[in-house]
XYZ file of C-alpha atoms in Angstrom:
777
model
C -142.324 -12.110 -50.896
C -143.747 -15.624 -51.086
C -140.558 -17.445 -49.949
C -140.354 -18.306 -46.270
C -137.308 -17.384 -44.260
C -134.713 -20.108 -43.836
C -135.433 -19.738 -40.116
C -139.153 -20.522 -40.481
C -140.603 -23.200 -38.208
C -140.917 -26.770 -39.442
C -144.695 -26.550 -39.158
C -144.815 -23.544 -41.485
C -142.446 -25.216 -43.963
C -144.645 -28.353 -43.974
C -147.766 -26.295 -44.600
C -146.125 -24.381 -47.438
C -144.637 -27.556 -48.937
C -148.048 -29.290 -48.953
C -149.569 -26.304 -50.789
C -146.721 -26.357 -53.283
C -147.146 -30.081 -53.953
C -150.787 -29.444 -54.745
C -149.755 -26.746 -57.213
C -147.203 -29.052 -58.822
C -149.893 -31.644 -59.424
C -151.792 -28.975 -61.360
C -148.684 -28.057 -63.360
C -148.091 -31.684 -64.307
C -151.732 -32.287 -65.227
C -151.717 -29.208 -67.457
C -148.384 -30.063 -69.091
C -149.491 -33.611 -69.936
C -152.955 -32.660 -71.159
C -154.871 -34.402 -68.353
C -156.795 -31.179 -67.704
C -157.332 -27.918 -69.555
C -157.297 -24.357 -68.337
C -161.006 -24.154 -69.067
C -161.679 -27.100 -66.734
C -159.575 -25.559 -63.963
C -161.631 -22.387 -64.239
C -164.888 -24.340 -64.086
C -163.659 -26.144 -60.972
C -162.708 -22.870 -59.284
C -158.956 -23.617 -59.158
C -158.284 -20.703 -61.505
C -160.343 -17.521 -61.371
C -162.034 -16.025 -64.423
C -158.929 -13.891 -65.012
C -156.629 -16.918 -64.934
C -155.268 -16.311 -61.422
C -154.800 -19.112 -58.915
C -157.720 -19.266 -56.460
C -156.962 -17.736 -53.045
C -157.305 -21.061 -51.238
C -155.314 -22.324 -48.275
C -153.388 -25.443 -49.188
C -152.920 -24.167 -52.731
C -152.116 -20.471 -53.152
C -148.950 -19.251 -51.370
C -150.609 -15.879 -50.853
C -153.573 -17.398 -48.963
C -153.477 -16.903 -45.215
C -151.631 -19.508 -43.204
C -153.612 -21.675 -40.800
C -150.657 -21.588 -38.406
C -150.220 -17.815 -38.469
C -153.522 -16.541 -39.923
C -152.321 -12.941 -40.266
C -149.657 -13.728 -42.900
C -149.529 -15.661 -46.197
C -148.719 -19.367 -46.332
C -145.682 -18.690 -48.496
C -143.494 -21.279 -50.191
C -140.492 -23.103 -48.708
C -136.982 -21.919 -49.537
C -134.866 -24.181 -51.716
C -132.559 -26.270 -49.506
C -128.849 -25.632 -49.992
C -127.657 -28.751 -48.155
C -123.885 -28.113 -47.859
C -123.602 -25.820 -50.907
C -122.076 -22.404 -50.256
C -121.771 -19.414 -52.596
C -118.526 -18.949 -54.524
C -117.213 -22.460 -53.864
C -117.462 -23.679 -57.457
C -115.611 -22.222 -60.457
C -117.718 -20.882 -63.310
C -118.309 -23.463 -66.011
C -117.913 -21.808 -69.396
C -120.676 -22.579 -71.864
C -120.003 -25.723 -73.892
C -118.665 -24.585 -77.274
C -120.033 -26.695 -80.130
C -117.897 -27.825 -83.056
C -119.557 -27.670 -86.482
C -119.737 -30.348 -89.158
C -118.821 -29.506 -92.755
C -121.735 -29.633 -95.176
C -121.108 -30.820 -98.738
C -123.470 -29.966 -101.641
C -125.022 -32.951 -103.407
C -127.311 -32.516 -106.437
C -130.094 -35.100 -106.709
C -133.399 -34.889 -108.604
C -132.481 -31.335 -109.676
C -132.265 -30.271 -106.026
C -129.190 -29.129 -104.112
C -128.991 -31.049 -100.860
C -126.297 -31.059 -98.200
C -124.467 -34.145 -96.943
C -123.004 -34.157 -93.445
C -119.273 -34.925 -93.722
C -118.246 -38.254 -92.144
C -121.841 -38.890 -91.027
C -123.214 -41.194 -93.738
C -126.300 -42.189 -91.730
C -127.393 -38.606 -91.210
C -130.234 -37.564 -93.555
C -129.251 -34.839 -95.999
C -130.375 -31.291 -95.321
C -132.488 -29.838 -98.084
C -134.711 -26.917 -99.037
C -138.045 -28.641 -98.417
C -138.826 -30.788 -95.415
C -138.487 -34.572 -95.526
C -142.119 -34.455 -94.413
C -142.875 -33.691 -98.093
C -141.472 -37.080 -99.153
C -143.250 -38.788 -96.281
C -146.574 -37.387 -97.465
C -145.824 -38.092 -101.137
C -145.133 -41.784 -100.485
C -148.225 -42.376 -98.319
C -149.630 -45.858 -98.838
C -146.379 -47.270 -100.201
C -143.548 -49.217 -98.587
C -141.222 -46.310 -99.390
C -142.882 -44.167 -96.744
C -141.000 -46.053 -94.024
C -137.756 -44.495 -95.317
C -139.002 -41.081 -94.179
C -140.755 -42.106 -90.958
C -139.954 -41.178 -87.355
C -137.185 -43.661 -86.426
C -138.307 -43.993 -82.783
C -142.036 -44.446 -83.266
C -142.413 -45.621 -86.869
C -145.330 -43.228 -87.341
C -145.293 -39.716 -88.682
C -142.432 -38.070 -90.590
C -138.805 -38.100 -89.438
C -138.596 -34.312 -89.916
C -141.065 -32.181 -87.984
C -140.729 -29.177 -90.289
C -144.072 -28.759 -92.084
C -144.228 -29.972 -95.690
C -144.291 -28.119 -98.995
C -143.349 -24.607 -100.036
C -144.840 -22.793 -97.045
C -142.015 -24.050 -94.824
C -139.304 -24.526 -97.445
C -136.066 -22.707 -96.629
C -136.125 -19.304 -98.295
C -133.150 -18.090 -100.370
C -131.615 -21.553 -99.990
C -129.004 -21.359 -102.752
C -128.128 -17.719 -102.055
C -127.407 -18.516 -98.394
C -126.450 -22.166 -98.846
C -125.293 -23.536 -95.460
C -121.624 -24.420 -95.152
C -121.582 -25.701 -91.570
C -123.990 -27.761 -89.525
C -124.680 -28.453 -85.862
C -126.434 -31.629 -84.729
C -127.838 -31.368 -81.235
C -130.346 -33.408 -79.258
C -132.543 -32.121 -76.476
C -132.798 -34.775 -73.800
C -132.348 -35.744 -70.188
C -128.805 -35.291 -68.841
C -127.113 -38.276 -67.231
C -125.808 -36.387 -64.198
C -126.818 -32.771 -63.689
C -126.273 -30.639 -60.602
C -126.746 -26.929 -60.059
C -123.735 -27.034 -57.728
C -121.273 -29.765 -56.806
C -122.802 -29.904 -53.304
C -126.437 -29.944 -54.432
C -128.476 -33.020 -55.265
C -128.235 -34.701 -58.677
C -131.414 -33.929 -60.602
C -133.756 -36.865 -61.106
C -134.597 -38.248 -64.532
C -136.383 -35.763 -66.814
C -136.285 -32.920 -64.320
C -134.069 -31.198 -66.890
C -133.960 -31.442 -70.684
C -130.741 -29.969 -72.035
C -128.858 -30.005 -75.308
C -126.220 -32.616 -76.065
C -123.997 -32.923 -79.114
C -125.052 -35.465 -81.735
C -128.069 -37.521 -82.729
C -130.333 -38.838 -79.942
C -127.754 -38.095 -77.269
C -128.212 -37.217 -73.607
C -128.266 -33.592 -72.563
C -125.393 -31.949 -70.703
C -124.781 -28.897 -68.552
C -123.648 -26.158 -68.873
C -125.726 -25.001 -71.871
C -124.134 -24.851 -75.330
C -122.426 -21.983 -77.137
C -122.614 -21.852 -80.932
C -120.326 -19.455 -82.799
C -121.449 -18.247 -86.233
C -119.860 -15.732 -88.598
C -121.333 -13.558 -91.301
C -120.810 -15.149 -94.696
C -121.037 -18.712 -93.369
C -124.690 -19.848 -93.145
C -125.407 -22.890 -90.994
C -127.949 -25.632 -90.356
C -129.004 -26.225 -86.761
C -130.448 -29.728 -86.676
C -132.430 -30.216 -83.482
C -133.370 -33.791 -82.540
C -136.199 -34.123 -80.041
C -134.911 -36.756 -77.619
C -137.199 -36.001 -74.693
C -139.669 -38.786 -73.757
C -142.228 -40.690 -75.807
C -144.712 -40.790 -72.929
C -145.720 -37.267 -71.905
C -146.498 -38.519 -68.401
C -142.741 -39.024 -67.898
C -141.955 -35.313 -68.253
C -140.630 -34.906 -64.715
C -143.621 -32.867 -63.620
C -143.513 -30.011 -66.123
C -142.616 -29.181 -69.704
C -143.981 -30.175 -73.111
C -142.444 -33.010 -75.114
C -143.228 -31.096 -78.308
C -140.586 -28.442 -78.825
C -139.412 -25.695 -81.160
C -136.224 -23.597 -81.143
C -136.239 -19.817 -81.588
C -133.093 -18.043 -82.794
C -133.310 -14.884 -80.673
C -132.939 -12.648 -82.681
C -131.387 -13.777 -85.968
C -132.418 -12.260 -89.285
C -133.904 -15.510 -90.617
C -136.913 -16.677 -92.591
C -140.025 -17.510 -90.584
C -139.425 -21.232 -91.224
C -136.332 -20.964 -89.051
C -137.518 -18.372 -86.549
C -139.009 -21.064 -84.332
C -142.240 -19.293 -83.404
C -144.763 -20.134 -86.125
C -146.601 -22.993 -84.370
C -144.294 -25.524 -86.052
C -143.424 -27.574 -82.984
C -142.281 -31.157 -83.384
C -142.306 -34.381 -81.414
C -139.988 -36.978 -79.828
C -138.017 -38.910 -82.426
C -138.263 -36.144 -85.027
C -135.702 -33.550 -86.039
C -136.117 -30.046 -87.425
C -133.555 -28.358 -89.691
C -133.279 -24.629 -88.917
C -131.552 -22.540 -91.593
C -129.538 -19.909 -89.725
C -128.637 -17.837 -92.751
C -126.460 -15.124 -91.102
C -128.185 -12.666 -93.435
C -127.233 -9.060 -92.728
C -130.365 -6.915 -92.623
C -131.004 -4.623 -95.627
C -129.184 -7.023 -97.968
C -131.780 -6.188 -100.626
C -131.419 -2.428 -100.391
C -128.006 -1.357 -99.000
C -124.503 -2.370 -100.104
C -125.957 -4.855 -102.555
C -122.629 -5.039 -104.444
C -120.720 -5.929 -101.256
C -118.219 -3.111 -101.595
C -118.240 -1.867 -97.997
C -115.670 -3.816 -95.932
C -117.512 -2.918 -92.719
C -120.294 -5.288 -93.866
C -118.320 -8.482 -93.576
C -117.406 -11.589 -91.649
C -113.987 -13.096 -90.845
C -112.657 -15.525 -93.469
C -110.596 -17.598 -91.023
C -107.247 -16.491 -92.505
C -106.984 -12.914 -91.301
C -109.132 -11.513 -94.097
C -112.781 -10.678 -94.686
C -115.782 -12.127 -96.490
C -117.847 -9.220 -97.779
C -121.633 -9.550 -97.495
C -124.513 -7.370 -98.689
C -126.442 -5.339 -96.136
C -126.094 -2.477 -93.664
C -123.071 -2.736 -91.352
C -124.980 -0.641 -88.789
C -127.241 -3.671 -88.311
C -124.516 -6.209 -87.527
C -125.417 -8.424 -84.569
C -123.254 -10.095 -81.946
C -124.773 -11.584 -78.760
C -127.832 -13.712 -79.460
C -129.275 -16.857 -77.898
C -131.623 -19.694 -78.725
C -134.420 -21.175 -76.663
C -137.703 -23.015 -76.815
C -140.757 -21.216 -78.170
C -143.503 -23.838 -77.921
C -146.689 -21.813 -77.552
C -148.126 -22.088 -74.008
C -145.035 -23.978 -72.746
C -142.119 -21.639 -73.430
C -141.504 -20.817 -69.767
C -141.522 -24.445 -68.650
C -139.333 -25.686 -71.505
C -136.744 -22.904 -71.235
C -136.608 -23.250 -67.456
C -136.109 -26.989 -67.939
C -132.939 -26.382 -69.969
C -133.908 -25.724 -73.602
C -131.485 -22.819 -73.969
C -128.120 -21.924 -75.490
C -125.957 -18.929 -76.406
C -125.351 -17.852 -79.978
C -122.498 -15.470 -80.830
C -122.382 -13.845 -84.268
C -118.976 -12.591 -85.442
C -118.364 -9.886 -88.046
C -115.428 -8.038 -89.533
C -115.916 -5.262 -86.990
C -116.573 -7.545 -84.037
C -114.496 -10.628 -84.833
C -113.216 -11.373 -81.302
C -109.526 -11.068 -82.131
C -107.230 -8.633 -80.373
C -104.299 -8.845 -82.795
C -105.795 -8.311 -86.271
C -105.529 -4.636 -87.155
C -107.113 -3.854 -90.530
C -109.094 -0.615 -89.949
C -112.251 -2.742 -89.629
C -111.701 -4.953 -86.578
C -112.443 -3.165 -83.298
C -110.019 -5.413 -81.350
C -112.385 -5.725 -78.401
C -111.275 -7.899 -75.448
C -111.283 -11.543 -76.563
C -107.914 -13.237 -77.122
C -105.228 -13.897 -79.712
C -105.008 -17.595 -80.554
C -107.887 -17.819 -83.058
C -108.532 -15.824 -86.226
C -112.044 -15.133 -84.929
C -114.226 -16.142 -82.025
C -111.660 -16.031 -79.221
C -113.301 -16.553 -75.832
C -110.412 -16.366 -73.365
C -111.440 -12.819 -72.452
C -114.886 -12.763 -74.094
C -117.224 -14.577 -71.730
C -120.916 -15.496 -71.948
C -122.772 -15.175 -68.635
C -126.305 -16.601 -68.651
C -128.068 -15.357 -65.509
C -131.227 -17.080 -64.281
C -133.072 -18.197 -61.172
C -134.398 -21.562 -60.041
C -136.212 -23.249 -57.189
C -136.122 -26.780 -55.812
C -138.398 -28.789 -53.567
C -137.311 -30.022 -50.139
C -135.568 -32.989 -51.792
C -133.492 -30.651 -53.940
C -135.323 -31.381 -57.208
C -135.994 -28.520 -59.584
C -139.654 -27.676 -60.160
C -141.818 -25.136 -61.965
C -144.302 -23.392 -59.688
C -147.463 -21.455 -60.460
C -147.916 -18.733 -57.886
C -150.275 -17.121 -60.376
C -150.114 -15.951 -63.979
C -148.049 -12.882 -63.022
C -144.762 -14.771 -63.172
C -142.424 -17.350 -61.670
C -139.611 -16.308 -59.314
C -136.926 -18.676 -58.059
C -134.808 -18.191 -54.956
C -131.557 -19.702 -56.279
C -129.442 -17.393 -58.449
C -127.527 -19.148 -61.197
C -124.903 -18.217 -63.767
C -124.585 -20.675 -66.651
C -126.952 -22.964 -64.693
C -124.661 -22.978 -61.611
C -125.456 -21.631 -58.176
C -123.366 -18.501 -57.452
C -120.008 -19.458 -59.000
C -116.677 -17.650 -58.976
C -114.368 -16.907 -61.905
C -110.606 -16.412 -61.983
C -109.621 -13.409 -64.100
C -106.335 -11.804 -65.119
C -105.663 -8.129 -64.271
C -106.724 -6.904 -67.737
C -109.851 -6.024 -69.757
C -112.634 -8.593 -70.256
C -115.816 -8.559 -72.290
C -118.864 -10.157 -70.686
C -121.984 -10.990 -72.686
C -124.752 -10.819 -70.076
C -128.034 -12.590 -70.796
C -131.108 -12.590 -68.563
C -132.476 -16.113 -69.077
C -134.973 -15.983 -66.205
C -138.668 -16.551 -66.775
C -139.973 -13.491 -64.919
C -137.152 -12.124 -62.759
C -135.044 -9.167 -63.871
C -131.731 -7.969 -62.480
C -129.975 -4.675 -61.923
C -126.290 -5.306 -61.515
C -123.422 -3.327 -60.064
C -119.793 -4.393 -59.729
C -118.213 -3.766 -56.321
C -114.759 -4.311 -54.877
C -113.894 -5.868 -51.548
C -114.714 -2.613 -49.764
C -118.171 -2.508 -51.292
C -117.294 0.436 -53.535
C -118.690 0.592 -57.059
C -116.378 -0.209 -59.957
C -117.518 1.452 -63.220
C -118.022 -0.700 -66.320
C -118.402 0.177 -69.998
C -121.471 -0.921 -71.969
C -120.675 -1.568 -75.641
C -123.775 -3.404 -76.929
C -127.477 -3.674 -76.159
C -129.360 -6.819 -77.217
C -126.397 -7.805 -79.382
C -126.238 -4.448 -81.210
C -123.133 -2.300 -80.889
C -123.789 1.119 -79.400
C -122.425 4.095 -81.357
C -120.007 4.686 -78.468
C -119.213 2.969 -75.160
C -121.236 4.152 -72.166
C -119.644 4.147 -68.707
C -122.039 3.177 -65.914
C -121.771 2.514 -62.198
C -125.064 0.602 -62.188
C -126.344 -1.160 -65.259
C -129.886 -0.687 -66.472
C -132.327 -3.343 -65.360
C -131.864 -6.377 -67.586
C -135.177 -8.118 -68.221
C -135.968 -11.576 -69.530
C -134.413 -12.001 -72.970
C -132.248 -8.863 -72.855
C -128.496 -8.943 -73.449
C -125.909 -6.383 -72.341
C -122.283 -6.564 -73.502
C -119.975 -4.883 -71.018
C -116.245 -4.297 -70.551
C -114.666 -4.709 -67.120
C -111.088 -3.539 -66.668
C -109.461 -5.592 -63.922
C -106.017 -4.016 -64.532
C -106.532 -1.639 -61.605
C -106.579 -4.630 -59.238
C -103.904 -7.002 -58.022
C -103.831 -10.791 -57.778
C -105.774 -11.827 -54.696
C -108.373 -9.070 -55.010
C -112.026 -10.073 -55.278
C -114.921 -8.305 -56.956
C -118.589 -9.203 -57.023
C -121.649 -8.661 -59.153
C -124.478 -7.499 -56.894
C -128.177 -7.594 -57.788
C -130.028 -4.500 -56.591
C -133.460 -5.176 -58.086
C -136.077 -6.351 -55.610
C -139.128 -8.391 -56.623
C -142.161 -9.224 -54.536
C -144.078 -11.068 -57.244
C -144.027 -11.571 -61.008
C -145.723 -8.257 -61.815
C -142.379 -6.497 -62.142
C -139.685 -4.897 -59.984
C -140.718 -3.519 -56.619
C -137.680 -1.397 -55.740
C -134.003 -0.712 -56.441
C -131.904 -1.125 -53.310
C -128.722 0.708 -52.447
C -125.537 -1.257 -52.793
C -125.090 -1.294 -49.033
C -128.576 -2.651 -48.401
C -128.161 -5.224 -51.172
C -124.852 -6.457 -49.755
C -126.500 -6.763 -46.329
C -129.485 -8.472 -48.003
C -131.951 -6.108 -46.352
C -134.862 -7.557 -48.280
C -137.296 -10.464 -48.156
C -136.334 -11.220 -51.762
C -133.722 -14.017 -51.661
C -132.295 -12.896 -55.022
C -131.032 -9.607 -53.597
C -127.278 -9.607 -53.061
C -124.214 -11.122 -54.698
C -124.676 -13.097 -57.913
C -121.098 -14.198 -58.639
C -117.517 -13.434 -57.667
C -114.417 -12.512 -59.694
C -110.997 -13.437 -58.316
C -108.032 -11.592 -59.780
C -105.170 -13.987 -60.434
C -101.728 -13.892 -61.999
C -102.297 -17.203 -63.803
C -105.380 -18.250 -65.795
C -105.710 -21.207 -68.158
C -106.615 -20.554 -71.796
C -109.899 -21.830 -73.216
C -108.934 -21.238 -76.854
C -105.508 -22.910 -76.588
C -105.886 -25.867 -74.182
C -102.783 -26.464 -72.121
C -101.618 -22.859 -72.292
C -101.604 -20.853 -69.051
C -101.573 -17.068 -69.183
C -99.155 -15.228 -66.903
C -100.103 -11.595 -66.406
C -96.424 -10.712 -65.911
C -95.334 -12.325 -69.208
C -94.818 -9.786 -72.009
C -96.493 -11.981 -74.638
C -99.609 -12.164 -72.456
C -100.098 -8.399 -72.216
C -103.526 -6.940 -72.948
C -103.674 -6.060 -76.657
C -107.370 -5.195 -76.732
C -108.900 -1.783 -77.321
C -112.265 -0.176 -76.618
C -112.555 2.503 -79.311
C -114.391 5.762 -78.647
C -116.540 5.011 -81.700
C -118.026 1.547 -82.227
C -120.465 2.050 -85.101
C -122.746 4.609 -86.758
C -126.244 5.563 -85.692
C -129.294 4.738 -87.807
C -131.304 7.981 -88.152
C -134.936 8.321 -87.109
C -137.177 9.145 -90.090
C -140.845 9.795 -90.772
C -142.624 6.418 -90.916
C -144.937 5.161 -93.625
C -147.348 4.084 -90.891
C -147.608 3.987 -87.100
C -149.099 1.179 -85.054
C -150.144 1.293 -81.402
C -149.706 -2.062 -79.673
C -151.042 -2.262 -76.135
C -150.086 -5.058 -73.735
C -152.840 -5.374 -71.185
C -154.899 -7.462 -68.814
C -157.757 -9.619 -70.049
C -158.974 -11.009 -73.362
C -161.886 -13.142 -74.433
C -161.361 -15.227 -77.543
C -162.738 -18.395 -79.076
C -159.745 -20.722 -79.272
C -158.421 -24.196 -78.767
C -156.324 -24.656 -75.622
C -153.645 -26.862 -77.106
C -152.744 -24.929 -80.225
C -153.993 -21.441 -79.464
C -155.915 -21.548 -82.712
C -159.302 -22.641 -83.986
C -158.951 -26.024 -85.692
C -161.508 -25.925 -87.255
C -163.782 -24.008 -84.854
C -163.993 -23.125 -81.180
C -167.564 -22.821 -79.957
C -166.752 -21.682 -76.424
C -165.227 -18.384 -75.338
C -162.452 -18.354 -72.764
C -161.118 -15.549 -70.634
C -157.333 -15.371 -70.518
C -155.348 -13.185 -68.163
C -153.241 -11.377 -70.765
C -153.846 -9.951 -74.199
C -152.741 -7.469 -76.859
C -154.744 -4.689 -78.474
C -153.905 -3.188 -81.870
C -154.710 0.457 -82.638
C -157.267 0.718 -79.852
C -159.555 -2.076 -81.060
C -160.512 -5.315 -79.292
C -158.044 -7.089 -77.006
C -157.027 -10.551 -78.178
C -155.067 -13.370 -76.589
C -152.654 -15.655 -78.425
C -154.123 -17.385 -81.444
C -151.580 -18.862 -83.843
C -154.284 -18.883 -86.504
C -154.881 -15.135 -86.304
C -152.746 -12.528 -88.094
C -152.932 -9.488 -85.823
C -150.747 -7.337 -88.049
C -149.729 -7.519 -91.701
C -146.527 -5.928 -93.036
C -147.447 -5.389 -96.679
C -144.180 -4.309 -98.324
C -140.526 -4.863 -97.429
C -138.343 -1.827 -96.887
C -141.010 0.479 -95.483
C -140.295 2.196 -92.164
C -142.879 1.778 -89.434
C -143.067 3.250 -85.945
C -144.527 0.982 -83.275
C -145.773 2.520 -80.038
C -145.573 -0.210 -77.395
C -147.996 0.581 -74.570
C -148.242 -0.892 -71.088
C -151.979 -1.099 -70.417
C -151.483 -0.438 -66.704
C -152.580 -2.273 -63.587
C -149.234 -2.269 -61.789
C -147.519 -4.691 -64.152
C -144.423 -4.322 -66.267
C -143.674 -6.084 -69.532
C -140.425 -6.695 -71.429
C -141.696 -6.751 -75.020
C -139.795 -8.760 -77.633
C -139.923 -8.278 -81.403
C -138.915 -11.297 -83.489
C -136.805 -11.166 -86.667
C -135.866 -7.465 -86.796
C -134.039 -5.126 -84.447
C -135.594 -1.678 -83.990
C -134.237 1.740 -83.048
C -135.468 2.985 -79.666
C -136.995 6.386 -80.463
C -138.959 7.656 -77.445
C -140.153 6.677 -73.982
C -142.862 7.992 -71.655
C -143.407 7.183 -67.982
C -139.675 6.879 -67.298
C -136.487 8.473 -68.588
C -134.073 7.121 -71.161
C -130.737 5.850 -69.949
C -127.542 6.569 -71.856
C -127.276 2.939 -72.969
C -130.836 2.858 -74.318
C -131.301 6.148 -76.182
C -131.472 5.458 -79.938
C -130.059 1.962 -79.333
C -131.040 -0.902 -81.623
C -132.822 -3.531 -79.549
C -135.308 -6.381 -79.682
C -136.554 -6.330 -76.038
C -137.930 -3.199 -74.369
C -138.987 -2.767 -70.731
C -142.146 -0.671 -70.931
C -142.330 0.501 -67.329
C -145.558 0.748 -65.340
C -148.100 2.679 -67.431
C -145.274 3.569 -69.805
C -144.801 3.573 -73.565
C -141.809 2.973 -75.816
C -141.743 4.035 -79.473
C -139.476 2.088 -81.816
C -138.581 2.402 -85.497
C -138.511 -0.827 -87.492
C -137.917 -1.729 -91.135
C -138.627 -5.242 -92.469
C -136.945 -6.988 -95.375
C -135.326 -10.009 -97.025
C -137.715 -12.692 -95.725
C -141.418 -13.309 -95.326
C -143.838 -15.443 -93.364
C -145.308 -15.616 -89.875
C -143.512 -14.076 -86.896
C -144.592 -12.951 -83.425
C -144.135 -10.217 -80.869
C -144.871 -10.829 -77.186
C -144.093 -10.163 -73.568
C -140.824 -11.913 -72.678
C -141.958 -12.541 -69.142
C -142.540 -16.043 -70.473
C -145.268 -16.753 -67.914
C -147.198 -13.809 -69.390
C -146.360 -15.096 -72.863
C -147.668 -18.585 -72.073
C -150.788 -17.006 -70.589
C -151.521 -15.666 -74.077
C -149.706 -12.276 -74.250
C -148.451 -12.939 -77.773
C -149.569 -11.961 -81.259
C -148.721 -13.113 -84.762
C -147.663 -10.725 -87.508
C -146.975 -11.676 -91.130
C -144.493 -10.142 -93.555
C -145.199 -10.261 -97.278
C -142.290 -10.498 -99.715
C -141.831 -8.394 -102.837
C -143.311 -10.119 -105.910
C -140.894 -8.113 -108.095
C -137.775 -9.306 -106.289
C -136.693 -12.666 -107.768
C -134.428 -13.361 -104.798
C -137.235 -13.463 -102.258
C -139.786 -16.227 -101.782
C -142.760 -15.940 -104.119
C -144.744 -18.237 -101.826
C -144.760 -15.527 -99.176
C -146.184 -12.703 -101.301
C -149.413 -13.638 -99.522
C -150.301 -14.798 -96.012
C -149.367 -18.423 -95.433
C -151.578 -20.969 -93.636
C -151.017 -22.050 -90.059
C -149.431 -25.453 -89.410
C -151.256 -27.818 -87.050
C -148.616 -30.357 -85.944
C -149.398 -33.829 -84.607
C -147.102 -36.832 -84.181
C -148.661 -38.279 -87.358
C -147.845 -35.191 -89.430
C -148.734 -31.572 -90.122
C -151.876 -30.155 -91.718
C -152.630 -26.519 -92.548
C -155.467 -24.083 -91.802
C -155.872 -20.607 -93.310
C -155.759 -17.826 -90.688
C -157.982 -14.838 -90.127
C -156.525 -11.318 -90.483
C -157.598 -8.555 -88.104
C -158.725 -5.470 -90.031
C -157.063 -3.103 -87.550
C -153.691 -4.653 -88.404
C -154.219 -4.966 -92.167
C -153.115 -1.945 -94.252
C -155.103 -3.317 -97.195
C -158.374 -3.110 -95.237
C -160.501 0.026 -95.790
C -160.815 0.650 -92.035
C -157.064 0.572 -91.372
C -155.749 3.718 -89.676
C -152.071 4.482 -90.468
C -151.930 7.237 -87.803
C -153.799 5.918 -84.732
C -153.928 7.866 -81.489
C -151.878 6.629 -78.548
């Protein structure tokens, strides 16, 4: 492990800190565009494979000059006077929506923000379109960036390519205005140092507001589409970025069923002073093919008055626990780590988060009773991540190498090892791994160190057919979500329980070992993340979140546990013979002509670069990220495909994420299925060393450019990402007719967005004569 012991000598800490400061200078120079990766390779700072040169005073794995037989290492993050379990868990900051009111102008339906007269309307096409149309006139200033006076006020690309699809059919009813910016006073613990200016960029509520911690929680329900308006309130001067992170940003809804315009990963990043309107449609997958007449009450959302809003689509594809985060190509890891992250809960008729509504649809899972839907008193989001600080206590982003970044401070909801008071009853916890490269394997133990079983009810926000009881959860990798039920009723007030991490890492390649609970509790590992993550304290009294001022009393009859965990949660989607199979291999090494900044050739890239990670389709050439390359084309909506996700070997592991659609987990080689993974719908799969995972996916409703990638975001930023495009049905009048063909790639600048037509790889194009629909694995 690269972290030094907290008992290391001062001389060794100084040596390691000097090496780290040299690495941080490289990170800052890269993030601000002062140098390129190509230049670092030419200078010998990076090797030809993208790894950090094995040089003393730079690489933590290089031999120490003080103790030449061991690596230099990196200093542990100072804790000052902070101790574990001395700060109560901060619940994620629930956001309140704004009503949107339809306004018809120039034959277009726009949306006014209620009681916010200065807020620009939301509309189908970007305001960039008006900015471009009025070029050379005084009217253009009306649509310009309000902070800089140059470029459009909306960063969404202009014209039909990035117009909101199915706008009137899924017309937004609610809106959220949030700004990503520097928080005024942010600490990872009450006894840790306040973070300096621009060390963190977090979301705040409103237009051009400061960021706040903890991260936000947005609650959406099926049948109520929403606009997420994201203002970029970072810094105008990139040199003021606090040492890492890109000022150009984009927000990915992970993993909503939305049009590519609002997916957040189509190279449509935007700049300080601009906003971007994301249309979070709450579309239920298969709306164009199943339950089109909305007759099945299981396909529904809560109406706010105890009833249901029926929606078209397949109830087996209802989603629940999602999240949103940055997806700026080449800077995702830095921006997410810096604070561009939030939780996103979807509520349906089946999973409405109400314990008291009994209508043969609602599952009455642990949640609460005060709200018609979206109760959170006993339905709790836990965002687990890791961090590291320098010797002054300031957060930083390190580059050990391109394998991954590991912190030594464990956080829950961006707090160092908190505790939570709980009543002796059932709770639902929505676990999210928000780390860049670190995974976790969690077990719940009592005060005697004995395992307490939990029930898993959802995987990546998809209900399992039935609850699965486990004593140790599966490993949860970056981007994965597990929904679990913990029953505290077997304990008494005063009892304490703890989540323990058993998964040991040595570097960013992937897990090294799974420790026993005893060894993890004794921290018999050089990995500082082994051991207790957070503590639960059973109490008789707990304050309500949903009804401020109310205090639950576990001995009061009205406060009894009314929740249920049914033996059946939903129905299984069957595995069928696919129309085509694709083999997608995630592997080391790729050589591609490309531009460093955009990952695409604008207009040409004369030099070839070697990047550490790449993706190979159907056994052909390996390619690294290029936003202007379509690696795979999905030609017709509704067709079933099987994707075989392959780990190309070399001792690495990859959590692979599919945007836009969930897929059924069909088969695995190299490791065995767990009970909570077999045939589960997911969007992130851990491949295992030299392993494969086969998934079944069906696309529909929307078209455009999407991506799939490794969700170790350091791997992703080192080019392990590919673009795939979905074509819409020209015979379906509901779907976008612009997207019946491949759309061009946006090339954003502060002055505006231009477009370039992409190339399409023949091995991923079913229309190409050489395409093989049944490739060998």
